[in-house]
PDB file of C-alpha atoms in Angstrom:
ATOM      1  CA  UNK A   1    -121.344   4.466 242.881  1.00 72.00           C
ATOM      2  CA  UNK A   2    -124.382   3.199 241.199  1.00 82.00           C
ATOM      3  CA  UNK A   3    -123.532   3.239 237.041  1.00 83.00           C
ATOM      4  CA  UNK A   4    -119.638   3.734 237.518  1.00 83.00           C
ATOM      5  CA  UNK A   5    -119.115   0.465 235.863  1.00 81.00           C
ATOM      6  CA  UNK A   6    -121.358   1.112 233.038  1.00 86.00           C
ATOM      7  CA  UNK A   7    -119.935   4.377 232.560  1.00 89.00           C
ATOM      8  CA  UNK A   8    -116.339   3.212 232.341  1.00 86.00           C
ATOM      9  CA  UNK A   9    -117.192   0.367 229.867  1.00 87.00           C
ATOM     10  CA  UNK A  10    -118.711   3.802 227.760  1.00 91.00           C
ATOM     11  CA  UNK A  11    -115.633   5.517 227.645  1.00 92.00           C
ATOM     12  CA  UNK A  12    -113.416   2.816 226.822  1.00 89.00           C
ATOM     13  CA  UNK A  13    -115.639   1.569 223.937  1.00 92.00           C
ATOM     14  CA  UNK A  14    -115.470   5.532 222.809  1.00 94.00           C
ATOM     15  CA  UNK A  15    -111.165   5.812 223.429  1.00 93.00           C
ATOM     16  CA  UNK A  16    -111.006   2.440 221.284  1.00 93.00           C
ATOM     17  CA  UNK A  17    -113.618   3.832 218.611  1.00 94.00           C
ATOM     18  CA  UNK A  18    -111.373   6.699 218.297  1.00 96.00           C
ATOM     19  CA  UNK A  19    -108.607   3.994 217.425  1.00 94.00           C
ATOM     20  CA  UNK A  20    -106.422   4.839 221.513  1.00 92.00           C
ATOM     21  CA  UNK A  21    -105.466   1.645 222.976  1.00 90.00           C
ATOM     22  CA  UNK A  22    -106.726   1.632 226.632  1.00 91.00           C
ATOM     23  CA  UNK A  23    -105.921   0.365 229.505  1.00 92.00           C
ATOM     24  CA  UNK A  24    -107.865  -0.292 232.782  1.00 92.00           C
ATOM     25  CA  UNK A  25    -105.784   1.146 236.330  1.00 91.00           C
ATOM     26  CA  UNK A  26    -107.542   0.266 239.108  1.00 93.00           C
ATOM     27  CA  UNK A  27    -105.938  -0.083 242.720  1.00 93.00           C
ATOM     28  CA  UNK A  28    -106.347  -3.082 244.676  1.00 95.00           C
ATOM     29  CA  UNK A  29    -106.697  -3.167 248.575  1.00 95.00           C
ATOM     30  CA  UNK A  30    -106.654  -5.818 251.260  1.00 95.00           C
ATOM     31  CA  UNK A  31    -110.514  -4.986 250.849  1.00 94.00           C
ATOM     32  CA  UNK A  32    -111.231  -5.598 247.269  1.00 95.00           C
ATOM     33  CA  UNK A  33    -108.864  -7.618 245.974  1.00 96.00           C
ATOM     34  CA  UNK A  34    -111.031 -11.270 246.196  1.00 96.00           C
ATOM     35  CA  UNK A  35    -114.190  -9.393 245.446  1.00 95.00           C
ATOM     36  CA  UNK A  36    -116.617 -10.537 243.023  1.00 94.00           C
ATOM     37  CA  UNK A  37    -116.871  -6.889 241.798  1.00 92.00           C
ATOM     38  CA  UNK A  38    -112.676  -6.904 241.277  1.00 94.00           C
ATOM     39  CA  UNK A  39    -112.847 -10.645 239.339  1.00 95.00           C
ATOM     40  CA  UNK A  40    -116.041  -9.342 236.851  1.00 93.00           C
ATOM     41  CA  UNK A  41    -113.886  -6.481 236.250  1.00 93.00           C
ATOM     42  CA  UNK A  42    -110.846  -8.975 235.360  1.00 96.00           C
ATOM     43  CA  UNK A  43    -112.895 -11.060 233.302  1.00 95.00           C
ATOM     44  CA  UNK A  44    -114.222  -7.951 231.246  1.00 93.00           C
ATOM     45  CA  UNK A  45    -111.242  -6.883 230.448  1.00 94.00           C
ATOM     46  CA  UNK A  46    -110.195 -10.048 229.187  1.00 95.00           C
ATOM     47  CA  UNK A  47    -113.393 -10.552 227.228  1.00 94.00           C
ATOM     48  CA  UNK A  48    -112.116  -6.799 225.758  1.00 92.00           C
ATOM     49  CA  UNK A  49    -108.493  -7.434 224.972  1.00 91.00           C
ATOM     50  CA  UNK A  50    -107.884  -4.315 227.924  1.00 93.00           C
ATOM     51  CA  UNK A  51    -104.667  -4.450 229.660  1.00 93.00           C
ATOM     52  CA  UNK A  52    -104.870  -4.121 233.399  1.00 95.00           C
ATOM     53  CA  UNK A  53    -102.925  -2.824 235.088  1.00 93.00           C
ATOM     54  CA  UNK A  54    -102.697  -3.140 239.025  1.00 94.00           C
ATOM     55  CA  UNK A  55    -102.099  -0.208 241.344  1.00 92.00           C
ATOM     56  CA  UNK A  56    -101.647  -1.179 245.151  1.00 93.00           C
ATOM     57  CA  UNK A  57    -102.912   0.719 247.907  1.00 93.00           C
ATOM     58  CA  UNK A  58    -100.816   2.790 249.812  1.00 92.00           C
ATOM     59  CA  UNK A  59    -101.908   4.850 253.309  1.00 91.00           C
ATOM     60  CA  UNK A  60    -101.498   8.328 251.605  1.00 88.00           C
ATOM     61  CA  UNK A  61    -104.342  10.690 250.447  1.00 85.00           C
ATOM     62  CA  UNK A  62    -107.918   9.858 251.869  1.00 86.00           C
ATOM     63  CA  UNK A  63    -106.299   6.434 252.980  1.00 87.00           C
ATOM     64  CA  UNK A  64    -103.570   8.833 254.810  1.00 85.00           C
ATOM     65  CA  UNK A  65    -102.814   6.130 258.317  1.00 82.00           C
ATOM     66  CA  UNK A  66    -105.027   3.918 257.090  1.00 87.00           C
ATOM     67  CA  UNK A  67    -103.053   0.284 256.945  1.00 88.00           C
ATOM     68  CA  UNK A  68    -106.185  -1.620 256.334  1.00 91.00           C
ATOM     69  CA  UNK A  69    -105.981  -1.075 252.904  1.00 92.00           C
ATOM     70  CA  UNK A  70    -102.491  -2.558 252.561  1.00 94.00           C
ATOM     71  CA  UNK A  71    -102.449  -6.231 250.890  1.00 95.00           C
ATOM     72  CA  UNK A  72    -100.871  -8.950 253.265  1.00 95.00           C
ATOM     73  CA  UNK A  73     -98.561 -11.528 252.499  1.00 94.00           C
ATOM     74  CA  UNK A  74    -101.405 -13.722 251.397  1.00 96.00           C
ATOM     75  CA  UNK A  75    -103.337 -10.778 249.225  1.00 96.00           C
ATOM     76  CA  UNK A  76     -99.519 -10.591 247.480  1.00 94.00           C
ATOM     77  CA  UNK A  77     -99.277 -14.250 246.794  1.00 96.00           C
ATOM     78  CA  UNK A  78    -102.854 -14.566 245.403  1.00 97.00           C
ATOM     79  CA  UNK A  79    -101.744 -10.786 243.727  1.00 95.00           C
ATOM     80  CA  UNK A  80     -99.140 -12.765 242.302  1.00 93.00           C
ATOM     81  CA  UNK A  81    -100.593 -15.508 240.859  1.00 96.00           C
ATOM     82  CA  UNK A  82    -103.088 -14.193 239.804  1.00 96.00           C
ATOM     83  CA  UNK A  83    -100.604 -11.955 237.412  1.00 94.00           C
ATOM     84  CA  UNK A  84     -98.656 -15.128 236.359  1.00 94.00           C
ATOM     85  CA  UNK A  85    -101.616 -16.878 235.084  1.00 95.00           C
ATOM     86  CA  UNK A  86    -103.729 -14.067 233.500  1.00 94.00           C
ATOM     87  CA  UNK A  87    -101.704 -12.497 230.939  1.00 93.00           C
ATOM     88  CA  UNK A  88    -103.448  -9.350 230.174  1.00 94.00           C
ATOM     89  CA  UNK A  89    -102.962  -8.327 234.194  1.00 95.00           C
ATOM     90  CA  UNK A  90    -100.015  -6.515 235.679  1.00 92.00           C
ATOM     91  CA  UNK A  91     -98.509  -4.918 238.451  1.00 89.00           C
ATOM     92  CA  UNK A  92     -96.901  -1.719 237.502  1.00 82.00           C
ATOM     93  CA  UNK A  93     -93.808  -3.423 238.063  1.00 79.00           C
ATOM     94  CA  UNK A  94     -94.080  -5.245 234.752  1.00 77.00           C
ATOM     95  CA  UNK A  95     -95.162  -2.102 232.483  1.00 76.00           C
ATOM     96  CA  UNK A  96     -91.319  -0.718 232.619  1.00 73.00           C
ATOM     97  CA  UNK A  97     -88.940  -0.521 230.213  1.00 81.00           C
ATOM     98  CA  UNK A  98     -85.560  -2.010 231.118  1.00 80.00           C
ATOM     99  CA  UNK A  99     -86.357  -4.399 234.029  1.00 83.00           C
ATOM    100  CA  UNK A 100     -88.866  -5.938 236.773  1.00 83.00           C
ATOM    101  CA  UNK A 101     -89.738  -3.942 239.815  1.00 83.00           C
ATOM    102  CA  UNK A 102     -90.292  -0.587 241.339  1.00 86.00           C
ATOM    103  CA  UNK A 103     -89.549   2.243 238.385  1.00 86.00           C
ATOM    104  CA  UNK A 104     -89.909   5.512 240.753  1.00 88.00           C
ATOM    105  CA  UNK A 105     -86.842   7.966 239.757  1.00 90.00           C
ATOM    106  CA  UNK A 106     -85.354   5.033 237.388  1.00 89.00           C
ATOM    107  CA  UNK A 107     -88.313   5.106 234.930  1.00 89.00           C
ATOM    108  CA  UNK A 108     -90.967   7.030 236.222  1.00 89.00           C
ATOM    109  CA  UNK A 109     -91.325  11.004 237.331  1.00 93.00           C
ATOM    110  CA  UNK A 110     -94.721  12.730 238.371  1.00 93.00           C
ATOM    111  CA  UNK A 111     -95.169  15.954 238.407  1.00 94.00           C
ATOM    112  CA  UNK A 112     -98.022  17.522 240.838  1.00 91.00           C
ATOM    113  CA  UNK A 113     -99.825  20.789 239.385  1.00 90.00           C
ATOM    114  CA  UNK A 114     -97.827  23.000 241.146  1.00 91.00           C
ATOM    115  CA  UNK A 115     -94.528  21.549 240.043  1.00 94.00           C
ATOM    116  CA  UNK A 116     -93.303  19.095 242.249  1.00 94.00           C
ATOM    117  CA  UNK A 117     -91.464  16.193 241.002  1.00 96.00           C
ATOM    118  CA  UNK A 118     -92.282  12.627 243.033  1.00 94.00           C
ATOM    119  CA  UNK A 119     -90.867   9.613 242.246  1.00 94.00           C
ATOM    120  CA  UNK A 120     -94.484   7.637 242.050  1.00 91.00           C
ATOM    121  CA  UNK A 121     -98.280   8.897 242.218  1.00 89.00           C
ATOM    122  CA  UNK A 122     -98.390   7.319 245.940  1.00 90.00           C
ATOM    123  CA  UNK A 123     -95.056   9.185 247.509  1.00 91.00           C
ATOM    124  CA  UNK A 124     -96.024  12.616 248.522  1.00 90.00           C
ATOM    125  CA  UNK A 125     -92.521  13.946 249.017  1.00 92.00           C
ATOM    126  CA  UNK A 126     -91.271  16.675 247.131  1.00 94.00           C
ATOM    127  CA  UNK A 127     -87.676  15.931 245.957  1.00 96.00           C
ATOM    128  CA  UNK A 128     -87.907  19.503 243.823  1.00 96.00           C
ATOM    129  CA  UNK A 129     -89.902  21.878 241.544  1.00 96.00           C
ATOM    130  CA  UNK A 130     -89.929  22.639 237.756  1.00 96.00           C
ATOM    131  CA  UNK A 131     -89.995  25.760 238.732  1.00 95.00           C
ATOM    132  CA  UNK A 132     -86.974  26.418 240.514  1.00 96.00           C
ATOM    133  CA  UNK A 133     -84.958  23.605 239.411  1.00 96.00           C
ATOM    134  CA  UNK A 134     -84.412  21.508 235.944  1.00 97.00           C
ATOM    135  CA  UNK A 135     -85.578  18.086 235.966  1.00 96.00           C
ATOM    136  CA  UNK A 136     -82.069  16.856 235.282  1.00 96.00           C
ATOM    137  CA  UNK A 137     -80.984  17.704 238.832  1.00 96.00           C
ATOM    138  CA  UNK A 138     -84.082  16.581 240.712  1.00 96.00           C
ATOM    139  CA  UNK A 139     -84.320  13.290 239.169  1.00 95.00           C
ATOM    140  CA  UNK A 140     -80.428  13.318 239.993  1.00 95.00           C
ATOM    141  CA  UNK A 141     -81.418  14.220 243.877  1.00 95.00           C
ATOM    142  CA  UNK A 142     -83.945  10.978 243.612  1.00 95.00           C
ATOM    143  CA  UNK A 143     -81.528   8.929 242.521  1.00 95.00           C
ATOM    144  CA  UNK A 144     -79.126   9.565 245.022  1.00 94.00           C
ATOM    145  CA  UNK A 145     -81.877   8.797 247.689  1.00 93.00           C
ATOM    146  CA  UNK A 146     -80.445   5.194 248.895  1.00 92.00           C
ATOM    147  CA  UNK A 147     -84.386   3.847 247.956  1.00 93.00           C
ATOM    148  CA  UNK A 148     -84.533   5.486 244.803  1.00 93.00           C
ATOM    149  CA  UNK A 149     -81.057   3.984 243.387  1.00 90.00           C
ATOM    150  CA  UNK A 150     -82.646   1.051 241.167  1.00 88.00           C
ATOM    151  CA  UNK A 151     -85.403  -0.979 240.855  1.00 89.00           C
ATOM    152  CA  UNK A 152     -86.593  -2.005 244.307  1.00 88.00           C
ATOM    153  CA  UNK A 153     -88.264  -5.511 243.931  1.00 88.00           C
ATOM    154  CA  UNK A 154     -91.597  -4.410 246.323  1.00 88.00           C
ATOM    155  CA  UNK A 155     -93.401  -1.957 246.229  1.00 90.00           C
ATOM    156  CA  UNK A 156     -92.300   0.953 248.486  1.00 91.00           C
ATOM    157  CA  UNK A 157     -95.145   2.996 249.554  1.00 90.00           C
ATOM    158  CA  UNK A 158     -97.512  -0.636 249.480  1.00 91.00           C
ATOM    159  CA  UNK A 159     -95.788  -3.615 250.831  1.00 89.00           C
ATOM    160  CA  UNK A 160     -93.404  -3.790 254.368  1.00 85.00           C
ATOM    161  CA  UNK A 161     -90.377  -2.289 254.711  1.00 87.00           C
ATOM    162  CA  UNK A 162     -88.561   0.060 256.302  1.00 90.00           C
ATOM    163  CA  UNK A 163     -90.147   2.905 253.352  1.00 89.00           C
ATOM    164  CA  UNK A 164     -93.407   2.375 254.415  1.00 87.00           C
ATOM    165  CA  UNK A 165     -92.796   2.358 258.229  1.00 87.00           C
ATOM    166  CA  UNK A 166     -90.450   5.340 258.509  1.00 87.00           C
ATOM    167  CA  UNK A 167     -90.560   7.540 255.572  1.00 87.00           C
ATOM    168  CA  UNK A 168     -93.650   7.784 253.814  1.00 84.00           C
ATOM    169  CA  UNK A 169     -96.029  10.657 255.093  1.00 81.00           C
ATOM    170  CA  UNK A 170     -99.489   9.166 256.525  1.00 73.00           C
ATOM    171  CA  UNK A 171    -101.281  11.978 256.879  1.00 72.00           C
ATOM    172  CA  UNK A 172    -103.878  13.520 254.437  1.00 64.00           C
ATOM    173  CA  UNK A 173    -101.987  16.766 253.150  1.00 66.00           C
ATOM    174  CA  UNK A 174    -105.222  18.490 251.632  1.00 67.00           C
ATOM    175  CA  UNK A 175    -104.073  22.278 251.355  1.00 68.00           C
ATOM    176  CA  UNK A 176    -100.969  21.922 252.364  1.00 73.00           C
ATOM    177  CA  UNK A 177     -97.394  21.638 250.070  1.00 78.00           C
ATOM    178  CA  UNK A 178     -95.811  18.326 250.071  1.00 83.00           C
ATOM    179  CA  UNK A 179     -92.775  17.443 252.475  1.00 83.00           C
ATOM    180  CA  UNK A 180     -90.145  18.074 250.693  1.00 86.00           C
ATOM    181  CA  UNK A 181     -87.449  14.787 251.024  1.00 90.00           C
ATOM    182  CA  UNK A 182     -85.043  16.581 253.370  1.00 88.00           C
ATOM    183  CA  UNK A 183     -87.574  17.020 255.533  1.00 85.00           C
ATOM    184  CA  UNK A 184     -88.565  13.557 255.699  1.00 87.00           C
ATOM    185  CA  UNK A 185     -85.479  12.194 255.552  1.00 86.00           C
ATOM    186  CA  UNK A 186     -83.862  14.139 258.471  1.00 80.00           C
ATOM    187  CA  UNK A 187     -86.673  13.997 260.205  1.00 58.00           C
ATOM    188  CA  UNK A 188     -86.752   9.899 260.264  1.00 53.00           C
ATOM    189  CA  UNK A 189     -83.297   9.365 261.190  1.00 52.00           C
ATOM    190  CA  UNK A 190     -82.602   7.563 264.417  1.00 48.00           C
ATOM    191  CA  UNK A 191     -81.300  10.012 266.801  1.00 39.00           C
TER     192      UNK A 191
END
């Protein structure tokens, strides 16, 4: 979108006049992680003094099925170095608290506008609502979820694994109420 850019720089020179420490969050894809567009935006930042902070792209929402979008082995490594040699980039796996890897239920809760809790912005399964149940005991239910346990050292709903392939809903869910996790989890188990 013609101006985005611009427009972004404009807010984030307004957030840091207003004396907020910023941070940019975009998501990388198989598609624009070597761009020239994605590099100019790491070298801004840097220029700055902005923290960014990496997002990977998971087949859910308007990329619901769509796999293209997932890094491959050779997007990680580059992903990778990339983060050990530029040390105002991250994954989100390096923004937690206590430890290195995937924070979902361990470190991290989301909570949609109608109430559901999820375990990360990308997982679109219900494990409970606010409104029927205290926090306490869904982020209990997550973390009895054999995936959910500790930190998991990929990236669930991004990189391979048997997550990704078996569990995580790939279909756009416009309109309709998140899977709840019994439903996805009973429904994925070999028969």
């Amino acid at each position: 979108m013609a101006g985005a850019f611009a427009a972004t720089q404009r807010s984030f020179d307004i957030a840091r006049e207003a004396g907020l420490l910023v941070a940019a969050v975009p998501t990388v894809s198989h598609r624009n992680l070597r761009t020239e567009g994605f590099r100019a935006l790491v070298e801004w930042a840097r220029r700055e003094d902005i923290l960014v902070n990496l997002s990977m792209a998971s087949p859910v929402g308007n990329w619901a099925g769509n796999e293209d979008c997932l890094l491959t082995p050779d997007d990680l490594a580059f992903l990778n170095d990339l983060v050990a040699r530029t040390p105002h980039v991250r994954r989100d796996f390096e923004t937690n608290f206590w430890q290195l890897g995937c924070g979902a239920a361990t470190e991290k809760l989301y909570f949609t506008p109608f109430g559901d809790v999820v375990p990360c912005p990308y997982m679109h399964i219900s494990f409970g609502n606010v409104r029927q149940t205290p926090v306490r005991e869904i982020r209990e239910k997550m973390l009895a979820n054999r995936f959910l346990r500790g930190f998991a050292p990929a990236c669930l709903v991004a990189e391979p694994g048997e997550f990704l392939d078996r569990y995580l809903p790939k279909e756009l869910l416009q309109d309709r109420p998140l899977p709840t996790a019994e439903e996805v989890f009973r429904a994925a188990r070999p028969g």
